[in-house]
């Protein structure tokens, strides 16, 4: 049996545990973060928010800063390549309710790195230092960073980068153990995460390829990290957090969620969407999530084809209920 890691503490902020939902743009908006918290994730992070978008006062960008007490303490992640924009954006995020500001230094997307933001910062330590210290000075909440292993196999510099960030005032660092060049291919390198843990005295959050209790436990054991962060494996599967917590507590992997439980959570997710989105947005977005929620389930392909055609709220609720009623019935009935 694994002794669960203590709750993660970042400066004055203590999270409920050491299990984080990774920021996933287009996925981890407020409603999914609340679902993840209800399923046991102790740390949730907003999608990346553009600092230029915030500073230029786009109402649309500001919507990314929406938060709710159910997800507190919340980490809001900003990105950009300009220290002044980043400082102003951080102050806006703090005002919107962020308990921690995270700087995105891992995004590999061309559009982002071309502007000197995201992972491009890992190749420019002086400008990174300016950005981190400007953000630290602009807010009273802790500032953290999320990085990759490095730019490519020849430029793996996460430990040195994290040390620089610590000296500029960063209070925790998340490491995704892949380089920018790898994008999402290959395997996350736990060795570079361990070397980062050894290089700094602030907490390190380990990220990459965690897909259940075994890999979460192995990640902690092999890296000595203070917490683990889960991204893709939580998409359509927020129960992963419960599974890991239960396994750490009891030594036994719990049974997979029943059809009733899956149905309940999807409908709950939809209700949470409706609290902050229009009906048509909620339906459109939940169609996407409903497909992820039913991946690998019996007759899921039929359900996914049908659900794509749905435009009405009641029709979506009915389709979800009908599918899971059928799934709950014995196969030969
Ligand atoms: C669709 C998608 C969107 C992502 N969006 C963000 C983001 O907004 N900010 C960020 O720091 N990382 C982002 N990431 C990276 C994840 O947070 C995480 O580092 C990566 O997926 C590795 O973890 P995993 O193997 O558990 O998925 C994204 C990844 C994916 C697949």
XYZ file of C-alpha atoms and ligand atoms in Angstrom:
364
model
C 0.000 0.000 0.000
C 1.232 3.459 -0.894
C 1.368 6.194 1.714
C -0.375 9.098 -0.061
C 1.800 12.174 -0.568
C 0.952 15.094 1.723
C -1.238 17.876 0.286
C 0.650 20.237 -2.001
C 1.576 23.581 -0.481
C 2.641 26.490 -2.685
C 3.673 29.498 -0.615
C 0.673 30.282 1.615
C -1.734 28.121 -0.425
C -2.412 24.547 0.636
C -4.387 22.421 -1.806
C -6.602 19.562 -0.614
C -4.183 16.900 -1.908
C -1.308 16.324 -4.328
C -3.306 15.331 -7.413
C -3.662 17.897 -10.163
C -5.801 18.209 -13.262
C -3.559 19.588 -16.017
C -4.529 22.677 -17.967
C -6.006 21.494 -21.283
C -7.045 24.216 -23.630
C -10.587 23.728 -24.922
C -11.289 21.172 -22.173
C -10.520 22.294 -18.617
C -12.906 25.204 -18.432
C -14.810 26.001 -15.243
C -17.393 23.207 -15.571
C -14.832 20.452 -16.114
C -12.620 21.790 -13.345
C -15.574 21.590 -10.942
C -16.263 18.017 -12.062
C -12.609 17.120 -11.509
C -12.711 18.626 -8.018
C -15.874 16.683 -7.210
C -14.019 13.550 -8.334
C -11.111 14.216 -6.006
C -8.590 16.333 -7.907
C -7.097 18.679 -5.324
C -5.482 21.063 -7.777
C -7.101 22.488 -10.899
C -5.625 24.888 -13.430
C -7.418 27.064 -15.958
C -6.785 26.719 -19.666
C -3.972 28.926 -20.890
C -5.175 32.534 -21.173
C -3.530 35.016 -23.532
C -1.918 37.946 -21.708
C -2.217 40.103 -24.829
C -5.892 39.134 -25.085
C -6.481 40.153 -21.461
C -4.604 43.429 -21.729
C -6.388 44.407 -24.896
C -9.561 43.881 -22.884
C -11.308 41.297 -24.960
C -14.507 40.350 -23.156
C -14.098 36.897 -24.698
C -10.653 36.427 -23.171
C -11.826 37.610 -19.761
C -14.419 34.832 -19.742
C -11.528 32.380 -19.311
C -10.988 33.871 -15.852
C -14.405 32.830 -14.611
C -14.135 30.921 -11.365
C -16.385 29.447 -8.655
C -15.815 28.789 -4.926
C -16.250 25.034 -5.540
C -12.920 24.913 -7.350
C -10.933 27.052 -4.947
C -8.006 27.319 -4.550
C -7.709 27.838 -8.283
C -4.613 28.258 -10.416
C -4.979 30.500 -13.465
C -2.498 30.086 -16.258
C -1.392 32.933 -18.505
C 0.925 32.976 -21.516
C 2.794 35.583 -23.485
C 6.250 36.774 -24.412
C 6.088 40.339 -23.132
C 6.907 41.083 -19.477
C 4.647 44.143 -19.237
C 1.634 42.335 -20.736
C 2.276 39.338 -18.529
C 2.473 41.475 -15.372
C -0.760 43.276 -16.222
C -2.515 40.029 -17.140
C -1.380 38.424 -13.882
C -2.843 41.330 -11.903
C -6.144 40.892 -13.762
C -6.163 37.172 -13.028
C -5.501 37.851 -9.366
C -8.359 40.314 -9.303
C -10.612 37.735 -10.977
C -9.945 35.371 -8.058
C -6.792 33.381 -8.852
C -5.087 31.987 -5.766
C -1.997 31.092 -7.773
C -0.763 32.456 -11.128
C 0.915 29.939 -13.396
C 3.074 30.961 -16.358
C 2.836 28.729 -19.421
C 6.332 27.873 -20.587
C 5.461 24.538 -22.176
C 3.076 25.264 -25.011
C 4.605 23.805 -28.204
C 2.088 25.277 -30.659
C 3.695 27.207 -33.534
C 1.382 30.226 -33.202
C 2.467 30.618 -29.552
C 6.208 29.927 -29.826
C 6.487 32.185 -32.887
C 5.605 35.093 -30.596
C 8.329 34.120 -28.136
C 5.812 32.650 -25.689
C 5.169 29.133 -24.361
C 8.079 26.748 -24.818
C 10.104 29.322 -26.791
C 10.899 30.886 -23.417
C 12.965 27.826 -22.479
C 15.541 29.010 -25.046
C 15.697 32.551 -23.690
C 16.591 32.620 -20.008
C 17.191 36.392 -19.693
C 13.771 37.260 -21.120
C 12.196 34.484 -19.042
C 13.771 35.964 -15.920
C 12.297 39.383 -16.797
C 8.840 37.895 -17.299
C 8.864 35.782 -14.141
C 10.133 38.608 -11.932
C 7.658 41.101 -13.462
C 4.763 38.736 -12.775
C 5.993 38.014 -9.231
C 6.152 41.777 -8.524
C 2.694 42.419 -10.020
C 0.705 40.108 -7.728
C 0.450 39.172 -4.074
C -0.399 35.513 -4.751
C 2.237 32.856 -5.476
C 3.557 32.507 -9.017
C 4.395 29.113 -10.520
C 5.657 27.940 -13.893
C 4.842 24.986 -16.132
C 7.661 23.865 -18.388
C 8.699 20.989 -20.621
C 11.950 18.988 -20.406
C 13.456 21.454 -22.856
C 13.273 22.567 -26.478
C 14.705 19.413 -28.053
C 16.902 16.433 -27.156
C 20.048 18.614 -27.387
C 18.571 21.362 -25.222
C 17.134 19.595 -22.195
C 17.393 22.319 -19.562
C 14.432 21.903 -17.205
C 16.643 21.699 -14.060
C 18.621 24.883 -14.903
C 15.476 26.666 -16.030
C 13.648 25.763 -12.811
C 16.602 27.006 -10.743
C 16.512 30.338 -12.563
C 12.731 30.567 -12.020
C 13.146 29.838 -8.310
C 15.689 32.614 -7.982
C 13.251 35.017 -9.695
C 10.565 34.148 -7.142
C 8.604 31.230 -8.648
C 7.142 29.098 -5.858
C 6.532 25.799 -7.692
C 7.295 24.242 -11.038
C 5.424 21.681 -13.088
C 7.530 19.637 -15.496
C 6.060 17.794 -18.475
C 8.824 15.327 -19.250
C 8.865 15.851 -23.024
C 10.678 18.329 -25.221
C 8.937 20.806 -27.477
C 10.188 18.869 -30.483
C 8.487 15.718 -29.202
C 5.146 17.505 -28.956
C 3.127 14.536 -27.606
C 5.156 11.660 -29.093
C 7.463 9.281 -27.241
C 7.324 8.859 -23.480
C 7.610 11.500 -20.786
C 11.109 11.325 -19.288
C 10.954 10.827 -15.529
C 14.730 11.260 -15.220
C 14.614 14.943 -16.153
C 11.782 15.479 -13.667
C 13.880 13.837 -10.949
C 16.871 16.044 -11.835
C 14.609 19.096 -11.594
C 13.424 17.979 -8.141
C 17.076 17.725 -7.111
C 17.932 21.140 -8.564
C 15.394 23.259 -6.660
C 13.926 23.594 -3.188
C 10.423 24.625 -4.357
C 7.827 21.881 -4.971
C 7.924 20.113 -8.330
C 4.765 18.737 -9.907
C 5.421 15.800 -12.221
C 3.472 15.503 -15.456
C 3.282 13.264 -18.487
C 1.578 9.983 -19.375
C -0.056 9.300 -16.013
C -3.073 7.128 -16.774
C -4.020 5.520 -13.471
C -2.906 4.532 -9.965
C 0.149 2.532 -11.078
C 1.699 5.259 -13.206
C 0.831 7.956 -10.629
C 2.573 5.959 -7.908
C 5.563 5.171 -10.142
C 5.887 8.824 -11.159
C 6.094 9.906 -7.502
C 8.491 7.120 -6.559
C 10.841 7.671 -9.498
C 10.960 11.462 -9.385
C 10.484 12.431 -5.736
C 8.002 15.065 -6.946
C 5.606 16.738 -4.505
C 2.535 16.131 -6.676
C 1.403 14.570 -9.933
C -0.584 16.190 -12.717
C -2.910 14.370 -15.114
C -4.066 15.722 -18.462
C -5.235 13.557 -21.329
C -6.176 10.584 -19.186
C -8.732 12.723 -17.322
C -10.490 13.743 -20.514
C -13.813 11.874 -20.414
C -12.532 10.082 -17.308
C -12.579 12.336 -14.247
C -12.990 9.185 -12.104
C -9.237 8.723 -12.493
C -8.703 11.020 -9.500
C -10.984 8.932 -7.257
C -9.310 5.757 -8.472
C -5.861 7.021 -7.554
C -6.946 8.339 -4.152
C -8.813 5.121 -3.336
C -5.868 2.998 -4.409
C -3.466 5.030 -2.309
C -5.855 4.747 0.656
C -6.808 1.074 0.422
C -4.194 -0.567 -1.809
C -6.973 -1.787 -4.106
C -8.025 -0.326 -7.457
C -11.787 0.359 -7.202
C -14.287 -1.012 -9.728
C -14.889 1.167 -12.782
C -17.855 3.564 -12.492
C -21.290 2.013 -13.108
C -23.437 3.176 -16.045
C -25.631 5.065 -13.528
C -22.615 6.904 -12.149
C -21.337 7.759 -15.624
C -24.779 9.066 -16.587
C -25.008 11.133 -13.395
C -21.649 12.783 -13.947
C -22.285 13.629 -17.611
C -25.628 15.230 -16.733
C -24.002 17.066 -13.813
C -21.271 18.319 -16.165
C -23.984 19.621 -18.494
C -25.749 21.408 -15.610
C -22.488 23.060 -14.569
C -21.945 24.210 -18.155
C -25.379 25.828 -18.156
C -24.385 27.934 -15.145
C -21.909 29.902 -17.246
C -22.692 29.307 -20.920
C -25.628 29.722 -23.240
C -27.740 26.665 -23.926
C -26.408 26.257 -27.463
C -22.767 26.521 -26.339
C -23.366 24.079 -23.494
C -24.971 21.546 -25.846
C -22.260 21.926 -28.465
C -19.451 21.579 -25.940
C -21.099 18.705 -24.084
C -21.513 16.750 -27.327
C -17.709 16.744 -27.489
C -17.353 15.659 -23.853
C -20.103 13.015 -24.217
C -18.017 11.394 -26.961
C -14.973 11.259 -24.677
C -17.073 9.990 -21.762
C -18.283 7.024 -23.837
C -14.942 6.057 -25.402
C -14.476 2.299 -25.147
C -17.982 1.643 -23.822
C -20.356 -0.876 -25.412
C -22.202 0.588 -28.416
C -20.464 3.885 -27.736
C -19.819 4.407 -31.463
C -23.571 4.440 -32.205
C -24.196 6.849 -29.374
C -21.438 9.166 -30.585
C -22.813 9.235 -34.127
C -26.300 10.014 -32.844
C -25.191 12.620 -30.334
C -23.399 14.689 -32.990
C -26.751 15.482 -34.588
C -28.370 16.770 -31.409
C -28.945 20.504 -31.032
C -31.455 20.713 -28.173
C -30.793 20.518 -24.448
C -33.620 18.079 -23.615
C -32.701 15.890 -26.584
C -29.127 15.679 -25.309
C -30.250 14.788 -21.785
C -32.608 12.117 -23.207
C -29.936 10.613 -25.436
C -27.497 10.336 -22.524
C -30.129 8.766 -20.246
C -31.275 6.336 -22.933
C -27.748 5.221 -23.770
C -26.799 4.543 -20.159
C -30.148 2.812 -19.418
C -29.354 0.421 -22.257
C -25.813 -0.007 -20.994
C -27.090 -0.826 -17.499
C -29.446 -3.520 -18.831
C -28.044 -7.067 -19.037
C -26.626 -7.775 -22.520
C -29.104 -10.587 -23.318
C -32.212 -8.914 -21.917
C -5.601 19.264 -25.909
C -4.501 19.731 -25.001
C -4.520 21.035 -24.541
C -3.491 21.490 -23.686
N -3.540 22.761 -23.195
C -2.577 23.177 -22.324
C -2.646 24.471 -21.728
O -3.579 25.261 -21.961
N -1.635 24.826 -20.882
C -0.599 23.976 -20.576
O 0.286 24.328 -19.796
N -0.528 22.743 -21.107
C -1.495 22.331 -21.954
N -1.450 21.063 -22.444
C -0.412 20.124 -21.934
C -0.946 19.358 -20.710
O -1.220 20.216 -19.634
C 0.052 18.281 -20.244
O 1.260 18.918 -19.911
C 0.334 17.224 -21.303
O -0.868 16.809 -21.927
C 1.047 16.003 -20.710
O 0.285 15.422 -19.677
P -0.622 14.095 -19.936
O 0.278 13.055 -20.516
O -1.152 13.741 -18.582
O -1.693 14.501 -20.904
C -2.435 20.611 -23.322
C -2.431 19.299 -23.813
C -3.437 18.849 -24.642
C -3.416 17.430 -25.132
